[in-house]
């Protein structure tokens, strides 16, 4: 069968830059699905996307579907013919329905019954017939939140459609897509090459567009931008900040990228650089430049869609646009400094944190009390922790944070430094919100760790205390994320404290604001313990490892963490599977019949295998006990792996449920001793192998 190269292009008004890549990928995926469903084989599909176009090149696609045979089933052969072999009424009805005669009837075996059928030859449809429908379906299925109808057209799309190209090699495919008759005419760059371009073959697309100042491939444009940005940054010894979302958006805004470096006055560098970077990235789509120490430099890079004869005009135009934005940030920054951070508590006293839990100032005083109580656990200085907690929320009333909400905490750090606060207190104001998301960094200072912990514990305890625990869909205070933050702050800073003690300290700071301390304690502890699974699954730990540790309900997150790591390490050992199975067997035996009190009586050991296990247990116990005491669970479990051979031999050669009561009691005691050694770490009988 012959093969063809197909080119499809949908020309539009400028497509939404934030979703261009997603539209391209969806068009590709939907077309692949459509071709496969139609039974049309192809080698590959290249997808292109630029501001004014979505396009596909389908390489080596079948000219038509293969011819097939379709089977239409009739009655059983027995019911289709009478004794003389003539058609019965049932068969006549079937033939009438299919419009066939007796000589076109076949038979086939359906299980034990032979049935009659009609095998109809179905001619495969051609690519020309199938393609328009496949492409239209693909466009209809694109993920578009709001569709537009333009002019008199009834069809809808994300932007008004201006032209459609559909070529099979060098022939135009007769089709109407999105109410536009397909042709072989496309258009180049809106300014550099606005005139029509006739394509004589599907393979010319990329080259002809490039000659008309359009780089149709998204990846190629992105690579050009990356290279140009790097060159411009290198020239001034700087590194460009290129967030991936912004990089995609800029790539989606230009057909012919031309990066240009512009500058701004150095005086603006006195303003918190986060504010300047935010305004340049979000509002102007600029790439900012920093030096090796991550300090902002007085430059930015803009990516233009025009190759100007006089680039300085474009550069100066951008400098003129950015100046007022930087001036605004500077103005807010200077205004804020007229009022010391600590004096902003009056404003905090007028801002509600949560109706039943009071204002942000109430929260600040609670956090201060809690931070002082946490200081001995985190190793922070109590006076630093208290001071930082009282200043922590003050920057929320600042002009800078009002304009740039993502600067909460960061602004506080700048203002505290300017007021001469010590580094520990100043740094902690920005660190209190860490970690912001899964995998984010943690505070570096002990004071920052203390306030980050206190703030989360206060919110969690308070919300549970007023009976507003998160439900399946509602978690307005992001308590699930916050809980994982608490677990990380405790384990990664190796703080030896139980979840219960943390919640009790938070309850003490609330005092009688919360009515039922006992219920709140139970609910908040259960919620935090319930987050272990999400935390460790995110790290790629298997569920059975987490469950093996949860079976023991360790009280402290740090202890839980050490046990999880130990079981994870043990699980990879060659002895693990056999010992997990043995533990399961032991657990089942002891569940049916509890071991009697008392120690194993050596005189009652009769079989070699039980003597060997007894000797091994006697040898290994003094080795692992100090390891348990030191919470070195990984070393303890690794040492216990040596029990595999004697345990296997014991189960092979010893009847636990012996008729002799003394032998049976002795064996049960020995199994209980064995089980007890493992459950000092986790219930490894839970492990799946």
PDB file of N, CA, C and O in Angstrom, residues 217-288:
ATOM      1  N   UNK A 217       8.647  25.202  14.948  1.00  0.00           N
ATOM      2  CA  UNK A 217       8.886  24.217  16.009  1.00  0.00           C
ATOM      3  C   UNK A 217       9.074  24.914  17.352  1.00  0.00           C
ATOM      4  O   UNK A 217       9.952  25.766  17.513  1.00  0.00           O
ATOM      5  N   UNK A 218       8.252  24.543  18.318  1.00  0.00           N
ATOM      6  CA  UNK A 218       8.317  25.120  19.662  1.00  0.00           C
ATOM      7  C   UNK A 218       9.698  24.880  20.273  1.00  0.00           C
ATOM      8  O   UNK A 218      10.328  25.788  20.811  1.00  0.00           O
ATOM      9  N   UNK A 219      10.181  23.622  20.163  1.00  0.00           N
ATOM     10  CA  UNK A 219      11.481  23.273  20.763  1.00  0.00           C
ATOM     11  C   UNK A 219      12.623  24.059  20.132  1.00  0.00           C
ATOM     12  O   UNK A 219      13.548  24.489  20.808  1.00  0.00           O
ATOM     13  N   UNK A 220      12.537  24.231  18.801  1.00  0.00           N
ATOM     14  CA  UNK A 220      13.615  24.960  18.123  1.00  0.00           C
ATOM     15  C   UNK A 220      13.635  26.424  18.578  1.00  0.00           C
ATOM     16  O   UNK A 220      14.698  26.990  18.843  1.00  0.00           O
ATOM     17  N   UNK A 221      12.436  27.028  18.695  1.00  0.00           N
ATOM     18  CA  UNK A 221      12.385  28.423  19.179  1.00  0.00           C
ATOM     19  C   UNK A 221      12.945  28.520  20.592  1.00  0.00           C
ATOM     20  O   UNK A 221      13.684  29.431  20.940  1.00  0.00           O
ATOM     21  N   UNK A 222      12.586  27.527  21.397  1.00  0.00           N
ATOM     22  CA  UNK A 222      13.056  27.543  22.789  1.00  0.00           C
ATOM     23  C   UNK A 222      14.578  27.427  22.852  1.00  0.00           C
ATOM     24  O   UNK A 222      15.226  28.126  23.635  1.00  0.00           O
ATOM     25  N   UNK A 223      15.129  26.580  22.004  1.00  0.00           N
ATOM     26  CA  UNK A 223      16.594  26.404  21.977  1.00  0.00           C
ATOM     27  C   UNK A 223      17.281  27.702  21.543  1.00  0.00           C
ATOM     28  O   UNK A 223      18.332  28.074  22.073  1.00  0.00           O
ATOM     29  N   UNK A 224      16.663  28.405  20.568  1.00  0.00           N
ATOM     30  CA  UNK A 224      17.229  29.691  20.096  1.00  0.00           C
ATOM     31  C   UNK A 224      17.210  30.699  21.252  1.00  0.00           C
ATOM     32  O   UNK A 224      18.200  31.399  21.513  1.00  0.00           O
ATOM     33  N   UNK A 225      16.065  30.755  21.968  1.00  0.00           N
ATOM     34  CA  UNK A 225      15.936  31.694  23.097  1.00  0.00           C
ATOM     35  C   UNK A 225      16.979  31.363  24.164  1.00  0.00           C
ATOM     36  O   UNK A 225      17.691  32.246  24.651  1.00  0.00           O
ATOM     37  N   UNK A 226      17.092  30.067  24.511  1.00  0.00           N
ATOM     38  CA  UNK A 226      18.068  29.650  25.538  1.00  0.00           C
ATOM     39  C   UNK A 226      19.475  30.118  25.172  1.00  0.00           C
ATOM     40  O   UNK A 226      20.208  30.656  26.006  1.00  0.00           O
ATOM     41  N   UNK A 227      19.844  29.903  23.913  1.00  0.00           N
ATOM     42  CA  UNK A 227      21.189  30.241  23.457  1.00  0.00           C
ATOM     43  C   UNK A 227      21.414  31.752  23.491  1.00  0.00           C
ATOM     44  O   UNK A 227      22.428  32.236  23.989  1.00  0.00           O
ATOM     45  N   UNK A 228      20.430  32.502  22.973  1.00  0.00           N
ATOM     46  CA  UNK A 228      20.576  33.965  22.940  1.00  0.00           C
ATOM     47  C   UNK A 228      20.654  34.542  24.362  1.00  0.00           C
ATOM     48  O   UNK A 228      21.461  35.434  24.647  1.00  0.00           O
ATOM     49  N   UNK A 229      19.804  34.028  25.240  1.00  0.00           N
ATOM     50  CA  UNK A 229      19.778  34.528  26.624  1.00  0.00           C
ATOM     51  C   UNK A 229      21.117  34.248  27.305  1.00  0.00           C
ATOM     52  O   UNK A 229      21.683  35.104  27.983  1.00  0.00           O
ATOM     53  N   UNK A 230      21.641  33.035  27.082  1.00  0.00           N
ATOM     54  CA  UNK A 230      22.927  32.679  27.713  1.00  0.00           C
ATOM     55  C   UNK A 230      24.049  33.596  27.208  1.00  0.00           C
ATOM     56  O   UNK A 230      24.858  34.095  27.994  1.00  0.00           O
ATOM     57  N   UNK A 231      24.067  33.826  25.900  1.00  0.00           N
ATOM     58  CA  UNK A 231      25.112  34.689  25.318  1.00  0.00           C
ATOM     59  C   UNK A 231      25.043  36.093  25.919  1.00  0.00           C
ATOM     60  O   UNK A 231      26.062  36.666  26.327  1.00  0.00           O
ATOM     61  N   UNK A 232      23.823  36.662  25.997  1.00  0.00           N
ATOM     62  CA  UNK A 232      23.660  38.026  26.529  1.00  0.00           C
ATOM     63  C   UNK A 232      24.038  38.085  28.013  1.00  0.00           C
ATOM     64  O   UNK A 232      24.581  39.084  28.478  1.00  0.00           O
ATOM     65  N   UNK A 233      23.731  37.013  28.758  1.00  0.00           N
ATOM     66  CA  UNK A 233      24.071  36.989  30.189  1.00  0.00           C
ATOM     67  C   UNK A 233      25.589  36.865  30.364  1.00  0.00           C
ATOM     68  O   UNK A 233      26.186  37.563  31.187  1.00  0.00           O
ATOM     69  N   UNK A 234      26.204  35.989  29.547  1.00  0.00           N
ATOM     70  CA  UNK A 234      27.661  35.791  29.638  1.00  0.00           C
ATOM     71  C   UNK A 234      28.423  37.096  29.398  1.00  0.00           C
ATOM     72  O   UNK A 234      29.448  37.352  30.030  1.00  0.00           O
ATOM     73  N   UNK A 235      27.907  37.913  28.466  1.00  0.00           N
ATOM     74  CA  UNK A 235      28.608  39.171  28.118  1.00  0.00           C
ATOM     75  C   UNK A 235      28.762  40.090  29.323  1.00  0.00           C
ATOM     76  O   UNK A 235      29.671  40.912  29.380  1.00  0.00           O
ATOM     77  N   UNK A 236      27.836  39.991  30.295  1.00  0.00           N
ATOM     78  CA  UNK A 236      27.955  40.854  31.488  1.00  0.00           C
ATOM     79  C   UNK A 236      28.249  40.005  32.728  1.00  0.00           C
ATOM     80  O   UNK A 236      27.941  40.397  33.854  1.00  0.00           O
ATOM     81  N   UNK A 237      28.839  38.807  32.485  1.00  0.00           N
ATOM     82  CA  UNK A 237      29.259  37.944  33.589  1.00  0.00           C
ATOM     83  C   UNK A 237      28.136  37.594  34.556  1.00  0.00           C
ATOM     84  O   UNK A 237      28.307  37.663  35.775  1.00  0.00           O
ATOM     85  N   UNK A 238      26.980  37.293  34.016  1.00  0.00           N
ATOM     86  CA  UNK A 238      25.830  37.026  34.879  1.00  0.00           C
ATOM     87  C   UNK A 238      25.153  35.721  34.479  1.00  0.00           C
ATOM     88  O   UNK A 238      25.490  35.105  33.472  1.00  0.00           O
ATOM     89  N   UNK A 239      24.186  35.323  35.311  1.00  0.00           N
ATOM     90  CA  UNK A 239      23.410  34.098  35.050  1.00  0.00           C
ATOM     91  C   UNK A 239      21.942  34.517  34.956  1.00  0.00           C
ATOM     92  O   UNK A 239      21.453  35.260  35.812  1.00  0.00           O
ATOM     93  N   UNK A 240      21.267  34.040  33.916  1.00  0.00           N
ATOM     94  CA  UNK A 240      19.846  34.398  33.763  1.00  0.00           C
ATOM     95  C   UNK A 240      18.979  33.493  34.624  1.00  0.00           C
ATOM     96  O   UNK A 240      19.242  32.300  34.748  1.00  0.00           O
ATOM     97  N   UNK A 241      17.949  34.091  35.237  1.00  0.00           N
ATOM     98  CA  UNK A 241      16.952  33.286  35.965  1.00  0.00           C
ATOM     99  C   UNK A 241      15.869  32.942  34.944  1.00  0.00           C
ATOM    100  O   UNK A 241      15.191  33.837  34.421  1.00  0.00           O
ATOM    101  N   UNK A 242      15.727  31.642  34.670  1.00  0.00           N
ATOM    102  CA  UNK A 242      14.771  31.228  33.628  1.00  0.00           C
ATOM    103  C   UNK A 242      13.793  30.189  34.196  1.00  0.00           C
ATOM    104  O   UNK A 242      14.007  28.983  34.061  1.00  0.00           O
ATOM    105  N   UNK A 243      12.724  30.637  34.868  1.00  0.00           N
ATOM    106  CA  UNK A 243      11.742  29.665  35.365  1.00  0.00           C
ATOM    107  C   UNK A 243      11.075  28.960  34.181  1.00  0.00           C
ATOM    108  O   UNK A 243      10.808  29.590  33.150  1.00  0.00           O
ATOM    109  N   UNK A 244      10.818  27.646  34.319  1.00  0.00           N
ATOM    110  CA  UNK A 244      10.346  26.890  33.144  1.00  0.00           C
ATOM    111  C   UNK A 244       9.002  27.394  32.613  1.00  0.00           C
ATOM    112  O   UNK A 244       8.775  27.419  31.407  1.00  0.00           O
ATOM    113  N   UNK A 245       8.102  27.836  33.504  1.00  0.00           N
ATOM    114  CA  UNK A 245       6.800  28.348  33.029  1.00  0.00           C
ATOM    115  C   UNK A 245       6.983  29.608  32.192  1.00  0.00           C
ATOM    116  O   UNK A 245       6.353  29.780  31.154  1.00  0.00           O
ATOM    117  N   UNK A 246       7.854  30.500  32.677  1.00  0.00           N
ATOM    118  CA  UNK A 246       8.096  31.751  31.946  1.00  0.00           C
ATOM    119  C   UNK A 246       8.785  31.457  30.613  1.00  0.00           C
ATOM    120  O   UNK A 246       8.466  32.058  29.583  1.00  0.00           O
ATOM    121  N   UNK A 247       9.696  30.503  30.635  1.00  0.00           N
ATOM    122  CA  UNK A 247      10.414  30.117  29.406  1.00  0.00           C
ATOM    123  C   UNK A 247       9.417  29.626  28.353  1.00  0.00           C
ATOM    124  O   UNK A 247       9.468  30.014  27.192  1.00  0.00           O
ATOM    125  N   UNK A 248       8.474  28.779  28.786  1.00  0.00           N
ATOM    126  CA  UNK A 248       7.447  28.278  27.859  1.00  0.00           C
ATOM    127  C   UNK A 248       6.560  29.413  27.354  1.00  0.00           C
ATOM    128  O   UNK A 248       6.191  29.462  26.181  1.00  0.00           O
ATOM    129  N   UNK A 249       6.206  30.320  28.269  1.00  0.00           N
ATOM    130  CA  UNK A 249       5.303  31.413  27.890  1.00  0.00           C
ATOM    131  C   UNK A 249       5.961  32.341  26.864  1.00  0.00           C
ATOM    132  O   UNK A 249       5.350  32.730  25.872  1.00  0.00           O
ATOM    133  N   UNK A 250       7.233  32.665  27.103  1.00  0.00           N
ATOM    134  CA  UNK A 250       7.952  33.545  26.163  1.00  0.00           C
ATOM    135  C   UNK A 250       8.096  32.852  24.802  1.00  0.00           C
ATOM    136  O   UNK A 250       7.907  33.471  23.751  1.00  0.00           O
ATOM    137  N   UNK A 251       8.385  31.558  24.829  1.00  0.00           N
ATOM    138  CA  UNK A 251       8.501  30.794  23.576  1.00  0.00           C
ATOM    139  C   UNK A 251       7.176  30.839  22.805  1.00  0.00           C
ATOM    140  O   UNK A 251       7.155  30.861  21.572  1.00  0.00           O
ATOM    141  N   UNK A 252       6.078  30.857  23.548  1.00  0.00           N
ATOM    142  CA  UNK A 252       4.746  30.851  22.929  1.00  0.00           C
ATOM    143  C   UNK A 252       4.303  32.238  22.466  1.00  0.00           C
ATOM    144  O   UNK A 252       3.293  32.376  21.786  1.00  0.00           O
ATOM    145  N   UNK A 253       5.062  33.258  22.829  1.00  0.00           N
ATOM    146  CA  UNK A 253       4.672  34.632  22.460  1.00  0.00           C
ATOM    147  C   UNK A 253       5.337  35.110  21.172  1.00  0.00           C
ATOM    148  O   UNK A 253       4.946  36.131  20.613  1.00  0.00           O
ATOM    149  N   UNK A 254       6.386  34.399  20.723  1.00  0.00           N
ATOM    150  CA  UNK A 254       7.154  34.892  19.570  1.00  0.00           C
ATOM    151  C   UNK A 254       7.244  33.847  18.469  1.00  0.00           C
ATOM    152  O   UNK A 254       7.277  32.650  18.733  1.00  0.00           O
ATOM    153  N   UNK A 255       7.266  34.349  17.206  1.00  0.00           N
ATOM    154  CA  UNK A 255       7.471  33.445  16.068  1.00  0.00           C
ATOM    155  C   UNK A 255       8.932  33.487  15.618  1.00  0.00           C
ATOM    156  O   UNK A 255       9.446  32.527  15.078  1.00  0.00           O
ATOM    157  N   UNK A 256       9.538  34.639  15.850  1.00  0.00           N
ATOM    158  CA  UNK A 256      10.935  34.853  15.417  1.00  0.00           C
ATOM    159  C   UNK A 256      11.670  35.501  16.589  1.00  0.00           C
ATOM    160  O   UNK A 256      11.701  36.715  16.713  1.00  0.00           O
ATOM    161  N   UNK A 257      12.240  34.678  17.492  1.00  0.00           N
ATOM    162  CA  UNK A 257      12.775  35.258  18.732  1.00  0.00           C
ATOM    163  C   UNK A 257      14.055  36.062  18.533  1.00  0.00           C
ATOM    164  O   UNK A 257      14.987  35.599  17.875  1.00  0.00           O
ATOM    165  N   UNK A 258      14.051  37.255  19.116  1.00  0.00           N
ATOM    166  CA  UNK A 258      15.266  38.081  19.121  1.00  0.00           C
ATOM    167  C   UNK A 258      15.432  38.598  20.550  1.00  0.00           C
ATOM    168  O   UNK A 258      14.682  39.465  20.999  1.00  0.00           O
ATOM    169  N   UNK A 259      16.416  38.023  21.280  1.00  0.00           N
ATOM    170  CA  UNK A 259      16.619  38.437  22.671  1.00  0.00           C
ATOM    171  C   UNK A 259      17.478  39.695  22.712  1.00  0.00           C
ATOM    172  O   UNK A 259      18.436  39.834  21.949  1.00  0.00           O
ATOM    173  N   UNK A 260      17.094  40.601  23.611  1.00  0.00           N
ATOM    174  CA  UNK A 260      17.828  41.865  23.762  1.00  0.00           C
ATOM    175  C   UNK A 260      18.071  42.121  25.243  1.00  0.00           C
ATOM    176  O   UNK A 260      17.193  41.861  26.068  1.00  0.00           O
ATOM    177  N   UNK A 261      19.269  42.660  25.560  1.00  0.00           N
ATOM    178  CA  UNK A 261      19.568  42.970  26.964  1.00  0.00           C
ATOM    179  C   UNK A 261      19.355  44.455  27.213  1.00  0.00           C
ATOM    180  O   UNK A 261      19.812  45.300  26.452  1.00  0.00           O
ATOM    181  N   UNK A 262      18.618  44.754  28.283  1.00  0.00           N
ATOM    182  CA  UNK A 262      18.385  46.150  28.657  1.00  0.00           C
ATOM    183  C   UNK A 262      18.867  46.332  30.096  1.00  0.00           C
ATOM    184  O   UNK A 262      19.253  45.366  30.753  1.00  0.00           O
ATOM    185  N   UNK A 263      18.831  47.555  30.588  1.00  0.00           N
ATOM    186  CA  UNK A 263      19.322  47.773  31.955  1.00  0.00           C
ATOM    187  C   UNK A 263      18.393  48.712  32.722  1.00  0.00           C
ATOM    188  O   UNK A 263      17.508  49.346  32.144  1.00  0.00           O
ATOM    189  N   UNK A 264      18.585  48.752  34.049  1.00  0.00           N
ATOM    190  CA  UNK A 264      17.838  49.718  34.869  1.00  0.00           C
ATOM    191  C   UNK A 264      18.827  50.352  35.853  1.00  0.00           C
ATOM    192  O   UNK A 264      19.944  49.863  36.045  1.00  0.00           O
ATOM    193  N   UNK A 265      18.405  51.440  36.476  1.00  0.00           N
ATOM    194  CA  UNK A 265      19.306  52.180  37.373  1.00  0.00           C
ATOM    195  C   UNK A 265      19.725  51.329  38.565  1.00  0.00           C
ATOM    196  O   UNK A 265      18.903  50.641  39.164  1.00  0.00           O
ATOM    197  N   UNK A 266      20.998  51.443  38.925  1.00  0.00           N
ATOM    198  CA  UNK A 266      21.531  50.641  40.032  1.00  0.00           C
ATOM    199  C   UNK A 266      20.865  50.963  41.359  1.00  0.00           C
ATOM    200  O   UNK A 266      20.840  50.134  42.263  1.00  0.00           O
ATOM    201  N   UNK A 267      20.297  52.168  41.502  1.00  0.00           N
ATOM    202  CA  UNK A 267      19.705  52.529  42.795  1.00  0.00           C
ATOM    203  C   UNK A 267      18.562  51.592  43.175  1.00  0.00           C
ATOM    204  O   UNK A 267      18.276  51.380  44.344  1.00  0.00           O
ATOM    205  N   UNK A 268      17.922  50.997  42.155  1.00  0.00           N
ATOM    206  CA  UNK A 268      16.806  50.096  42.459  1.00  0.00           C
ATOM    207  C   UNK A 268      17.272  48.812  43.156  1.00  0.00           C
ATOM    208  O   UNK A 268      16.465  48.107  43.744  1.00  0.00           O
ATOM    209  N   UNK A 269      18.587  48.527  43.074  1.00  0.00           N
ATOM    210  CA  UNK A 269      19.096  47.295  43.690  1.00  0.00           C
ATOM    211  C   UNK A 269      19.015  47.343  45.218  1.00  0.00           C
ATOM    212  O   UNK A 269      19.198  46.328  45.883  1.00  0.00           O
ATOM    213  N   UNK A 270      18.715  48.524  45.786  1.00  0.00           N
ATOM    214  CA  UNK A 270      18.538  48.625  47.241  1.00  0.00           C
ATOM    215  C   UNK A 270      17.209  48.001  47.673  1.00  0.00           C
ATOM    216  O   UNK A 270      17.019  47.621  48.823  1.00  0.00           O
ATOM    217  N   UNK A 271      16.273  47.882  46.722  1.00  0.00           N
ATOM    218  CA  UNK A 271      14.949  47.304  47.008  1.00  0.00           C
ATOM    219  C   UNK A 271      15.102  45.780  47.097  1.00  0.00           C
ATOM    220  O   UNK A 271      15.928  45.207  46.380  1.00  0.00           O
ATOM    221  N   UNK A 272      14.307  45.113  47.964  1.00  0.00           N
ATOM    222  CA  UNK A 272      14.401  43.634  48.002  1.00  0.00           C
ATOM    223  C   UNK A 272      14.335  43.046  46.597  1.00  0.00           C
ATOM    224  O   UNK A 272      13.394  43.317  45.850  1.00  0.00           O
ATOM    225  N   UNK A 273      15.350  42.252  46.242  1.00  0.00           N
ATOM    226  CA  UNK A 273      15.431  41.795  44.850  1.00  0.00           C
ATOM    227  C   UNK A 273      14.256  40.913  44.466  1.00  0.00           C
ATOM    228  O   UNK A 273      13.860  40.858  43.310  1.00  0.00           O
ATOM    229  N   UNK A 274      13.655  40.218  45.475  1.00  0.00           N
ATOM    230  CA  UNK A 274      12.503  39.359  45.166  1.00  0.00           C
ATOM    231  C   UNK A 274      11.353  40.176  44.560  1.00  0.00           C
ATOM    232  O   UNK A 274      10.643  39.704  43.675  1.00  0.00           O
ATOM    233  N   UNK A 275      11.181  41.424  45.056  1.00  0.00           N
ATOM    234  CA  UNK A 275      10.099  42.278  44.543  1.00  0.00           C
ATOM    235  C   UNK A 275      10.390  42.683  43.098  1.00  0.00           C
ATOM    236  O   UNK A 275       9.502  42.648  42.233  1.00  0.00           O
ATOM    237  N   UNK A 276      11.647  43.045  42.835  1.00  0.00           N
ATOM    238  CA  UNK A 276      12.016  43.464  41.475  1.00  0.00           C
ATOM    239  C   UNK A 276      11.881  42.293  40.503  1.00  0.00           C
ATOM    240  O   UNK A 276      11.353  42.443  39.392  1.00  0.00           O
ATOM    241  N   UNK A 277      12.353  41.121  40.938  1.00  0.00           N
ATOM    242  CA  UNK A 277      12.295  39.940  40.064  1.00  0.00           C
ATOM    243  C   UNK A 277      10.843  39.587  39.768  1.00  0.00           C
ATOM    244  O   UNK A 277      10.468  39.327  38.620  1.00  0.00           O
ATOM    245  N   UNK A 278      10.007  39.598  40.806  1.00  0.00           N
ATOM    246  CA  UNK A 278       8.589  39.264  40.622  1.00  0.00           C
ATOM    247  C   UNK A 278       7.937  40.188  39.607  1.00  0.00           C
ATOM    248  O   UNK A 278       7.256  39.736  38.683  1.00  0.00           O
ATOM    249  N   UNK A 279       8.146  41.490  39.768  1.00  0.00           N
ATOM    250  CA  UNK A 279       7.469  42.432  38.863  1.00  0.00           C
ATOM    251  C   UNK A 279       7.985  42.287  37.437  1.00  0.00           C
ATOM    252  O   UNK A 279       7.215  42.331  36.479  1.00  0.00           O
ATOM    253  N   UNK A 280       9.280  42.047  37.271  1.00  0.00           N
ATOM    254  CA  UNK A 280       9.829  41.914  35.909  1.00  0.00           C
ATOM    255  C   UNK A 280       9.374  40.610  35.242  1.00  0.00           C
ATOM    256  O   UNK A 280       9.051  40.589  34.063  1.00  0.00           O
ATOM    257  N   UNK A 281       9.322  39.536  36.036  1.00  0.00           N
ATOM    258  CA  UNK A 281       8.911  38.242  35.451  1.00  0.00           C
ATOM    259  C   UNK A 281       7.413  38.218  35.171  1.00  0.00           C
ATOM    260  O   UNK A 281       6.975  37.886  34.066  1.00  0.00           O
ATOM    261  N   UNK A 282       6.619  38.568  36.175  1.00  0.00           N
ATOM    262  CA  UNK A 282       5.169  38.384  36.058  1.00  0.00           C
ATOM    263  C   UNK A 282       4.534  39.391  35.115  1.00  0.00           C
ATOM    264  O   UNK A 282       3.649  39.042  34.330  1.00  0.00           O
ATOM    265  N   UNK A 283       4.942  40.635  35.228  1.00  0.00           N
ATOM    266  CA  UNK A 283       4.256  41.667  34.449  1.00  0.00           C
ATOM    267  C   UNK A 283       4.881  41.909  33.087  1.00  0.00           C
ATOM    268  O   UNK A 283       4.185  42.208  32.131  1.00  0.00           O
ATOM    269  N   UNK A 284       6.212  41.785  32.987  1.00  0.00           N
ATOM    270  CA  UNK A 284       6.878  42.144  31.737  1.00  0.00           C
ATOM    271  C   UNK A 284       7.417  40.947  30.961  1.00  0.00           C
ATOM    272  O   UNK A 284       7.891  41.098  29.848  1.00  0.00           O
ATOM    273  N   UNK A 285       7.384  39.763  31.588  1.00  0.00           N
ATOM    274  CA  UNK A 285       7.915  38.548  30.935  1.00  0.00           C
ATOM    275  C   UNK A 285       9.408  38.699  30.612  1.00  0.00           C
ATOM    276  O   UNK A 285       9.880  38.268  29.568  1.00  0.00           O
ATOM    277  N   UNK A 286      10.128  39.340  31.527  1.00  0.00           N
ATOM    278  CA  UNK A 286      11.569  39.511  31.343  1.00  0.00           C
ATOM    279  C   UNK A 286      12.318  38.402  32.086  1.00  0.00           C
ATOM    280  O   UNK A 286      11.835  37.873  33.083  1.00  0.00           O
ATOM    281  N   UNK A 287      13.539  38.112  31.593  1.00  0.00           N
ATOM    282  CA  UNK A 287      14.449  37.233  32.334  1.00  0.00           C
ATOM    283  C   UNK A 287      15.408  38.128  33.120  1.00  0.00           C
ATOM    284  O   UNK A 287      16.059  39.003  32.540  1.00  0.00           O
ATOM    285  N   UNK A 288      15.483  37.917  34.432  1.00  0.00           N
ATOM    286  CA  UNK A 288      16.370  38.734  35.263  1.00  0.00           C
ATOM    287  C   UNK A 288      17.756  38.100  35.317  1.00  0.00           C
ATOM    288  O   UNK A 288      17.905  36.902  35.074  1.00  0.00           O
TER     289      UNK A 288
END
